[in-house]
Short mmCIF file of N, CA and C in Angstrom, two decimals:
data_model
loop_
_atom_site.label_atom_id
_atom_site.label_comp_id
_atom_site.label_asym_id
_atom_site.label_seq_id
_atom_site.Cartn_x
_atom_site.Cartn_y
_atom_site.Cartn_z
N MET A 1 130.11 95.93 109.23
CA MET A 1 128.71 96.25 109.53
C MET A 1 128.29 95.49 110.79
N ALA A 2 127.54 96.12 111.64
CA ALA A 2 127.10 95.53 112.90
C ALA A 2 126.08 94.43 112.64
N GLU A 3 126.05 93.49 113.55
CA GLU A 3 125.11 92.38 113.44
C GLU A 3 123.69 92.88 113.64
N ARG A 4 122.76 92.35 112.82
CA ARG A 4 121.36 92.74 112.89
C ARG A 4 120.52 91.54 113.33
N VAL A 5 119.43 91.81 114.06
CA VAL A 5 118.57 90.76 114.60
C VAL A 5 117.13 91.10 114.26
N ASN A 6 116.31 90.07 114.03
CA ASN A 6 114.87 90.23 113.85
C ASN A 6 114.18 89.92 115.17
N LEU A 7 113.20 90.73 115.54
CA LEU A 7 112.50 90.54 116.82
C LEU A 7 111.01 90.33 116.61
N LEU A 8 110.42 89.55 117.50
CA LEU A 8 108.98 89.35 117.55
C LEU A 8 108.49 89.96 118.86
N VAL A 9 107.64 90.96 118.76
CA VAL A 9 107.14 91.68 119.93
C VAL A 9 105.67 91.34 120.11
N PRO A 10 105.29 90.71 121.24
CA PRO A 10 103.87 90.39 121.47
C PRO A 10 103.03 91.65 121.60
N ALA A 11 101.74 91.52 121.36
CA ALA A 11 100.83 92.67 121.36
C ALA A 11 100.79 93.38 122.70
N GLU A 12 100.91 92.63 123.81
CA GLU A 12 100.83 93.28 125.12
C GLU A 12 102.08 94.10 125.45
N VAL A 13 103.18 93.89 124.74
CA VAL A 13 104.43 94.61 125.00
C VAL A 13 104.55 95.83 124.09
N VAL A 14 103.86 95.84 122.96
CA VAL A 14 104.01 96.90 121.96
C VAL A 14 103.83 98.30 122.54
N PRO A 15 102.81 98.58 123.37
CA PRO A 15 102.67 99.95 123.88
C PRO A 15 103.86 100.41 124.75
N ARG A 16 104.55 99.49 125.41
CA ARG A 16 105.66 99.85 126.28
C ARG A 16 106.98 99.98 125.54
N LEU A 17 107.07 99.46 124.34
CA LEU A 17 108.33 99.41 123.62
C LEU A 17 108.59 100.74 122.93
N SER A 18 109.73 101.35 123.23
CA SER A 18 110.10 102.60 122.56
C SER A 18 111.00 102.25 121.38
N MET A 19 110.46 102.35 120.19
CA MET A 19 111.21 102.00 118.99
C MET A 19 111.89 103.25 118.43
N SER A 20 113.16 103.13 118.22
CA SER A 20 113.92 104.26 117.67
C SER A 20 114.09 104.06 116.17
N ASP A 21 114.87 104.94 115.57
CA ASP A 21 115.14 104.83 114.13
C ASP A 21 116.12 103.71 113.81
N SER A 22 116.57 102.98 114.82
CA SER A 22 117.55 101.93 114.59
C SER A 22 116.93 100.68 113.98
N ALA A 23 115.61 100.55 114.01
CA ALA A 23 114.94 99.38 113.44
C ALA A 23 114.82 99.55 111.94
N GLY A 24 115.09 98.47 111.21
CA GLY A 24 115.03 98.53 109.74
C GLY A 24 113.63 98.50 109.19
N GLY A 25 112.75 97.71 109.75
CA GLY A 25 111.39 97.60 109.25
C GLY A 25 110.47 97.06 110.31
N VAL A 26 109.27 97.61 110.40
CA VAL A 26 108.30 97.19 111.39
C VAL A 26 107.04 96.77 110.65
N ALA A 27 106.51 95.59 111.00
CA ALA A 27 105.30 95.10 110.36
C ALA A 27 104.37 94.52 111.42
N ALA A 28 103.11 94.93 111.40
CA ALA A 28 102.12 94.37 112.31
C ALA A 28 101.73 92.99 111.81
N LEU A 29 101.52 92.08 112.75
CA LEU A 29 101.13 90.71 112.41
C LEU A 29 99.65 90.51 112.68
N ARG A 30 99.02 89.72 111.81
CA ARG A 30 97.63 89.36 112.02
C ARG A 30 97.57 88.52 113.30
N GLY A 31 96.65 88.79 114.16
CA GLY A 31 96.56 88.07 115.41
C GLY A 31 97.28 88.78 116.55
N GLY A 32 97.84 89.93 116.30
CA GLY A 32 98.50 90.71 117.34
C GLY A 32 100.01 90.57 117.29
N GLY A 33 100.67 91.57 117.75
CA GLY A 33 102.13 91.56 117.80
C GLY A 33 102.74 92.33 116.64
N VAL A 34 104.05 92.52 116.76
CA VAL A 34 104.79 93.28 115.75
C VAL A 34 106.07 92.52 115.43
N TYR A 35 106.43 92.50 114.16
CA TYR A 35 107.69 91.92 113.69
C TYR A 35 108.61 93.08 113.35
N VAL A 36 109.77 93.14 114.02
CA VAL A 36 110.73 94.22 113.79
C VAL A 36 111.96 93.60 113.14
N ARG A 37 112.32 94.13 111.96
CA ARG A 37 113.41 93.57 111.16
C ARG A 37 114.65 94.45 111.27
N ASP A 38 115.81 93.80 111.26
CA ASP A 38 117.11 94.47 111.21
C ASP A 38 117.36 95.45 112.35
N VAL A 39 117.20 94.96 113.56
CA VAL A 39 117.52 95.75 114.74
C VAL A 39 118.98 95.45 115.11
N PRO A 40 119.79 96.47 115.42
CA PRO A 40 121.16 96.19 115.85
C PRO A 40 121.17 95.29 117.09
N ALA A 41 122.15 94.40 117.17
CA ALA A 41 122.20 93.40 118.24
C ALA A 41 122.19 94.04 119.63
N ALA A 42 122.91 95.13 119.82
CA ALA A 42 122.96 95.78 121.13
C ALA A 42 121.58 96.31 121.54
N VAL A 43 120.88 96.92 120.61
CA VAL A 43 119.54 97.44 120.88
C VAL A 43 118.57 96.29 121.14
N ALA A 44 118.71 95.21 120.36
CA ALA A 44 117.84 94.05 120.54
C ALA A 44 118.02 93.43 121.93
N GLU A 45 119.25 93.31 122.38
CA GLU A 45 119.50 92.77 123.72
C GLU A 45 118.86 93.65 124.80
N GLU A 46 118.93 94.94 124.60
CA GLU A 46 118.32 95.88 125.55
C GLU A 46 116.81 95.73 125.58
N TRP A 47 116.17 95.64 124.39
CA TRP A 47 114.72 95.46 124.31
C TRP A 47 114.29 94.16 124.97
N ILE A 48 115.04 93.09 124.70
CA ILE A 48 114.69 91.77 125.26
C ILE A 48 114.82 91.80 126.78
N ALA A 49 115.85 92.47 127.30
CA ALA A 49 116.05 92.54 128.75
C ALA A 49 114.96 93.37 129.43
N GLN A 50 114.50 94.43 128.80
CA GLN A 50 113.54 95.34 129.42
C GLN A 50 112.09 94.92 129.23
N ASN A 51 111.81 94.10 128.25
CA ASN A 51 110.42 93.75 127.92
C ASN A 51 110.26 92.23 127.84
N PRO A 52 109.61 91.64 128.84
CA PRO A 52 109.39 90.19 128.78
C PRO A 52 108.46 89.83 127.62
N GLY A 53 108.77 88.78 126.95
CA GLY A 53 107.97 88.32 125.81
C GLY A 53 108.58 88.67 124.48
N VAL A 54 109.47 89.66 124.43
CA VAL A 54 110.15 90.00 123.18
C VAL A 54 111.22 88.93 122.95
N ARG A 55 111.27 88.40 121.75
CA ARG A 55 112.27 87.36 121.45
C ARG A 55 112.80 87.54 120.04
N SER A 56 113.98 87.02 119.84
CA SER A 56 114.58 87.11 118.50
C SER A 56 114.09 85.93 117.67
N VAL A 57 113.87 86.18 116.39
CA VAL A 57 113.41 85.15 115.46
C VAL A 57 114.26 85.22 114.20
N LYS A 58 114.32 84.10 113.49
CA LYS A 58 115.12 84.05 112.27
C LYS A 58 114.37 84.57 111.06
N ARG A 59 113.06 84.40 111.04
CA ARG A 59 112.26 84.85 109.90
C ARG A 59 110.92 85.34 110.37
N ARG A 60 110.23 86.04 109.49
CA ARG A 60 108.93 86.61 109.83
C ARG A 60 107.94 85.49 110.14
N PRO A 61 107.22 85.59 111.25
CA PRO A 61 106.25 84.55 111.59
C PRO A 61 105.07 84.54 110.62
N ALA A 62 104.59 83.36 110.33
CA ALA A 62 103.39 83.20 109.51
C ALA A 62 102.24 82.91 110.47
N VAL A 63 101.16 83.65 110.33
CA VAL A 63 100.01 83.48 111.21
C VAL A 63 98.90 82.83 110.41
N ARG A 64 98.42 81.70 110.88
CA ARG A 64 97.34 80.98 110.22
C ARG A 64 96.01 81.37 110.86
N LEU A 65 94.96 81.46 110.06
CA LEU A 65 93.65 81.88 110.56
C LEU A 65 92.96 80.80 111.39
N PHE A 66 93.23 79.54 111.07
CA PHE A 66 92.52 78.44 111.73
C PHE A 66 93.50 77.54 112.46
N ARG A 67 92.97 76.66 113.26
CA ARG A 67 93.79 75.68 113.97
C ARG A 67 94.30 74.63 112.99
N PRO A 68 95.38 73.92 113.36
CA PRO A 68 95.95 72.93 112.44
C PRO A 68 94.96 71.84 112.03
N ARG A 69 94.08 71.46 112.94
CA ARG A 69 93.13 70.39 112.64
C ARG A 69 92.17 70.79 111.52
N VAL A 70 91.80 72.05 111.44
CA VAL A 70 90.91 72.54 110.38
C VAL A 70 91.60 72.36 109.02
N TYR A 71 92.88 72.73 108.94
CA TYR A 71 93.63 72.57 107.70
C TYR A 71 93.77 71.09 107.33
N THR A 72 93.95 70.23 108.33
CA THR A 72 94.07 68.79 108.07
C THR A 72 92.77 68.23 107.52
N TYR A 73 91.65 68.56 108.14
CA TYR A 73 90.36 68.07 107.65
C TYR A 73 90.06 68.59 106.25
N ALA A 74 90.32 69.86 106.01
CA ALA A 74 90.07 70.42 104.68
C ALA A 74 90.96 69.75 103.63
N SER A 75 92.19 69.42 104.01
CA SER A 75 93.10 68.73 103.10
C SER A 75 92.56 67.35 102.72
N VAL A 76 92.09 66.62 103.72
CA VAL A 76 91.54 65.29 103.46
C VAL A 76 90.32 65.37 102.55
N VAL A 77 89.45 66.36 102.80
CA VAL A 77 88.26 66.54 101.96
C VAL A 77 88.66 66.83 100.51
N CYS A 78 89.63 67.72 100.32
CA CYS A 78 90.08 68.06 98.95
C CYS A 78 90.68 66.85 98.24
N LEU A 79 91.49 66.08 98.94
CA LEU A 79 92.12 64.92 98.30
C LEU A 79 91.10 63.83 97.98
N ILE A 80 90.12 63.64 98.85
CA ILE A 80 89.05 62.67 98.55
C ILE A 80 88.22 63.17 97.37
N ALA A 81 87.94 64.46 97.33
CA ALA A 81 87.18 65.02 96.21
C ALA A 81 87.94 64.86 94.89
N ALA A 82 89.26 64.99 94.92
CA ALA A 82 90.05 64.80 93.70
C ALA A 82 89.90 63.38 93.17
N VAL A 83 89.94 62.41 94.06
CA VAL A 83 89.75 61.01 93.64
C VAL A 83 88.33 60.80 93.14
N GLN A 84 87.35 61.38 93.81
CA GLN A 84 85.96 61.22 93.39
C GLN A 84 85.71 61.83 92.01
N VAL A 85 86.35 62.94 91.70
CA VAL A 85 86.19 63.55 90.38
C VAL A 85 86.67 62.59 89.30
N VAL A 86 87.79 61.93 89.52
CA VAL A 86 88.31 60.96 88.55
C VAL A 86 87.34 59.80 88.40
N ILE A 87 86.81 59.32 89.51
CA ILE A 87 85.87 58.20 89.45
C ILE A 87 84.60 58.59 88.71
N VAL A 88 84.04 59.75 89.02
CA VAL A 88 82.81 60.20 88.37
C VAL A 88 83.03 60.39 86.88
N LEU A 89 84.14 60.99 86.50
CA LEU A 89 84.42 61.19 85.08
C LEU A 89 84.61 59.87 84.35
N ALA A 90 85.15 58.88 85.04
CA ALA A 90 85.40 57.59 84.40
C ALA A 90 84.12 56.77 84.21
N VAL A 91 83.16 56.92 85.09
CA VAL A 91 82.00 56.04 85.03
C VAL A 91 80.70 56.73 84.62
N ASP A 92 80.73 58.02 84.28
CA ASP A 92 79.48 58.71 83.96
C ASP A 92 78.93 58.36 82.59
N GLY A 93 79.70 57.74 81.76
CA GLY A 93 79.20 57.30 80.46
C GLY A 93 79.25 58.36 79.38
N ALA A 94 79.53 59.59 79.71
CA ALA A 94 79.62 60.65 78.72
C ALA A 94 81.08 60.89 78.36
N GLU A 95 81.27 61.43 77.17
CA GLU A 95 82.64 61.75 76.77
C GLU A 95 82.97 63.15 77.29
N ASN A 96 83.91 63.21 78.20
CA ASN A 96 84.29 64.48 78.84
C ASN A 96 85.55 65.03 78.20
N PRO A 97 85.65 66.36 78.11
CA PRO A 97 86.84 66.96 77.51
C PRO A 97 88.09 66.70 78.36
N LEU A 98 89.24 66.72 77.70
CA LEU A 98 90.51 66.44 78.38
C LEU A 98 90.80 67.47 79.46
N TRP A 99 90.46 68.74 79.23
CA TRP A 99 90.75 69.77 80.23
C TRP A 99 90.04 69.49 81.55
N LEU A 100 88.86 68.86 81.48
CA LEU A 100 88.13 68.52 82.69
C LEU A 100 88.84 67.40 83.46
N TRP A 101 89.38 66.43 82.71
CA TRP A 101 90.12 65.33 83.32
C TRP A 101 91.39 65.84 84.01
N VAL A 102 92.00 66.84 83.43
CA VAL A 102 93.28 67.33 83.97
C VAL A 102 93.08 68.35 85.08
N THR A 103 92.26 69.38 84.82
CA THR A 103 92.17 70.48 85.78
C THR A 103 91.40 70.12 87.05
N GLY A 104 90.34 69.36 86.94
CA GLY A 104 89.55 69.02 88.12
C GLY A 104 90.37 68.34 89.21
N PRO A 105 90.92 67.17 88.93
CA PRO A 105 91.72 66.50 89.96
C PRO A 105 93.00 67.25 90.32
N LEU A 106 93.60 67.94 89.35
CA LEU A 106 94.84 68.65 89.61
C LEU A 106 94.63 69.82 90.58
N VAL A 107 93.57 70.58 90.36
CA VAL A 107 93.30 71.72 91.24
C VAL A 107 92.94 71.24 92.64
N LEU A 108 92.08 70.24 92.73
CA LEU A 108 91.71 69.72 94.05
C LEU A 108 92.90 69.07 94.75
N GLY A 109 93.72 68.36 94.01
CA GLY A 109 94.91 67.74 94.60
C GLY A 109 95.91 68.78 95.09
N ALA A 110 96.13 69.82 94.29
CA ALA A 110 97.06 70.88 94.69
C ALA A 110 96.52 71.62 95.91
N GLY A 111 95.22 71.85 95.94
CA GLY A 111 94.62 72.49 97.12
C GLY A 111 94.77 71.63 98.37
N GLY A 112 94.58 70.32 98.21
CA GLY A 112 94.73 69.41 99.35
C GLY A 112 96.16 69.38 99.87
N ILE A 113 97.12 69.38 98.96
CA ILE A 113 98.53 69.37 99.37
C ILE A 113 98.89 70.69 100.05
N THR A 114 98.40 71.80 99.52
CA THR A 114 98.67 73.11 100.13
C THR A 114 98.08 73.18 101.53
N LEU A 115 96.86 72.71 101.70
CA LEU A 115 96.24 72.72 103.02
C LEU A 115 96.97 71.80 103.99
N ALA A 116 97.45 70.66 103.51
CA ALA A 116 98.23 69.76 104.37
C ALA A 116 99.51 70.44 104.83
N TYR A 117 100.16 71.17 103.92
CA TYR A 117 101.39 71.89 104.27
C TYR A 117 101.10 72.98 105.30
N LYS A 118 99.95 73.65 105.18
CA LYS A 118 99.60 74.70 106.14
C LYS A 118 99.29 74.14 107.52
N SER A 119 99.00 72.85 107.62
CA SER A 119 98.69 72.27 108.92
C SER A 119 99.94 71.90 109.71
N ILE A 120 101.11 71.96 109.11
CA ILE A 120 102.35 71.59 109.78
C ILE A 120 102.79 72.74 110.70
N PRO A 121 103.00 72.47 111.97
CA PRO A 121 103.38 73.54 112.90
C PRO A 121 104.88 73.82 112.89
N PHE A 122 105.37 74.53 111.88
CA PHE A 122 106.77 74.91 111.84
C PHE A 122 107.05 75.89 112.98
N GLU A 123 108.34 76.12 113.24
CA GLU A 123 108.74 77.01 114.33
C GLU A 123 108.23 78.43 114.11
N HIS A 124 108.19 78.88 112.87
CA HIS A 124 107.79 80.27 112.59
C HIS A 124 106.29 80.44 112.35
N VAL A 125 105.51 79.37 112.50
CA VAL A 125 104.06 79.42 112.25
C VAL A 125 103.31 79.54 113.56
N ARG A 126 102.40 80.50 113.62
CA ARG A 126 101.52 80.64 114.78
C ARG A 126 100.10 80.43 114.31
N PHE A 127 99.33 79.64 115.05
CA PHE A 127 97.94 79.36 114.71
C PHE A 127 97.01 80.19 115.58
N ALA A 128 95.85 80.52 115.03
CA ALA A 128 94.83 81.24 115.80
C ALA A 128 94.34 80.36 116.94
N SER A 129 94.02 80.98 118.04
CA SER A 129 93.55 80.21 119.21
C SER A 129 92.07 80.00 119.19
#
């Protein structure tokens, strides 16, 4: 079987690119551009040579809606809120149910960790400008 390549086509190149039936899958990306999966290597080399900006990628790019700093700040807020929930539950003087002790900090902590992970600029991640 022939070698297959994944391509990332920027939005400004898409109208000029003539895609044949040789591409395995085409998906539009949020923020502009197209991800083309399973293109034969010979066709991919031809596309890259004829269209500046087209490049081969190993995996589908992830497009984030906000800048990395927004995700970092939101992560810090969630993690601080998780600690504050524990403090408030401990000192409020009322007897709180166990589910509140577990789910409150756990959900906020998991959200903070997820947002922190989204702020990392991996090679396949593109952030909104």
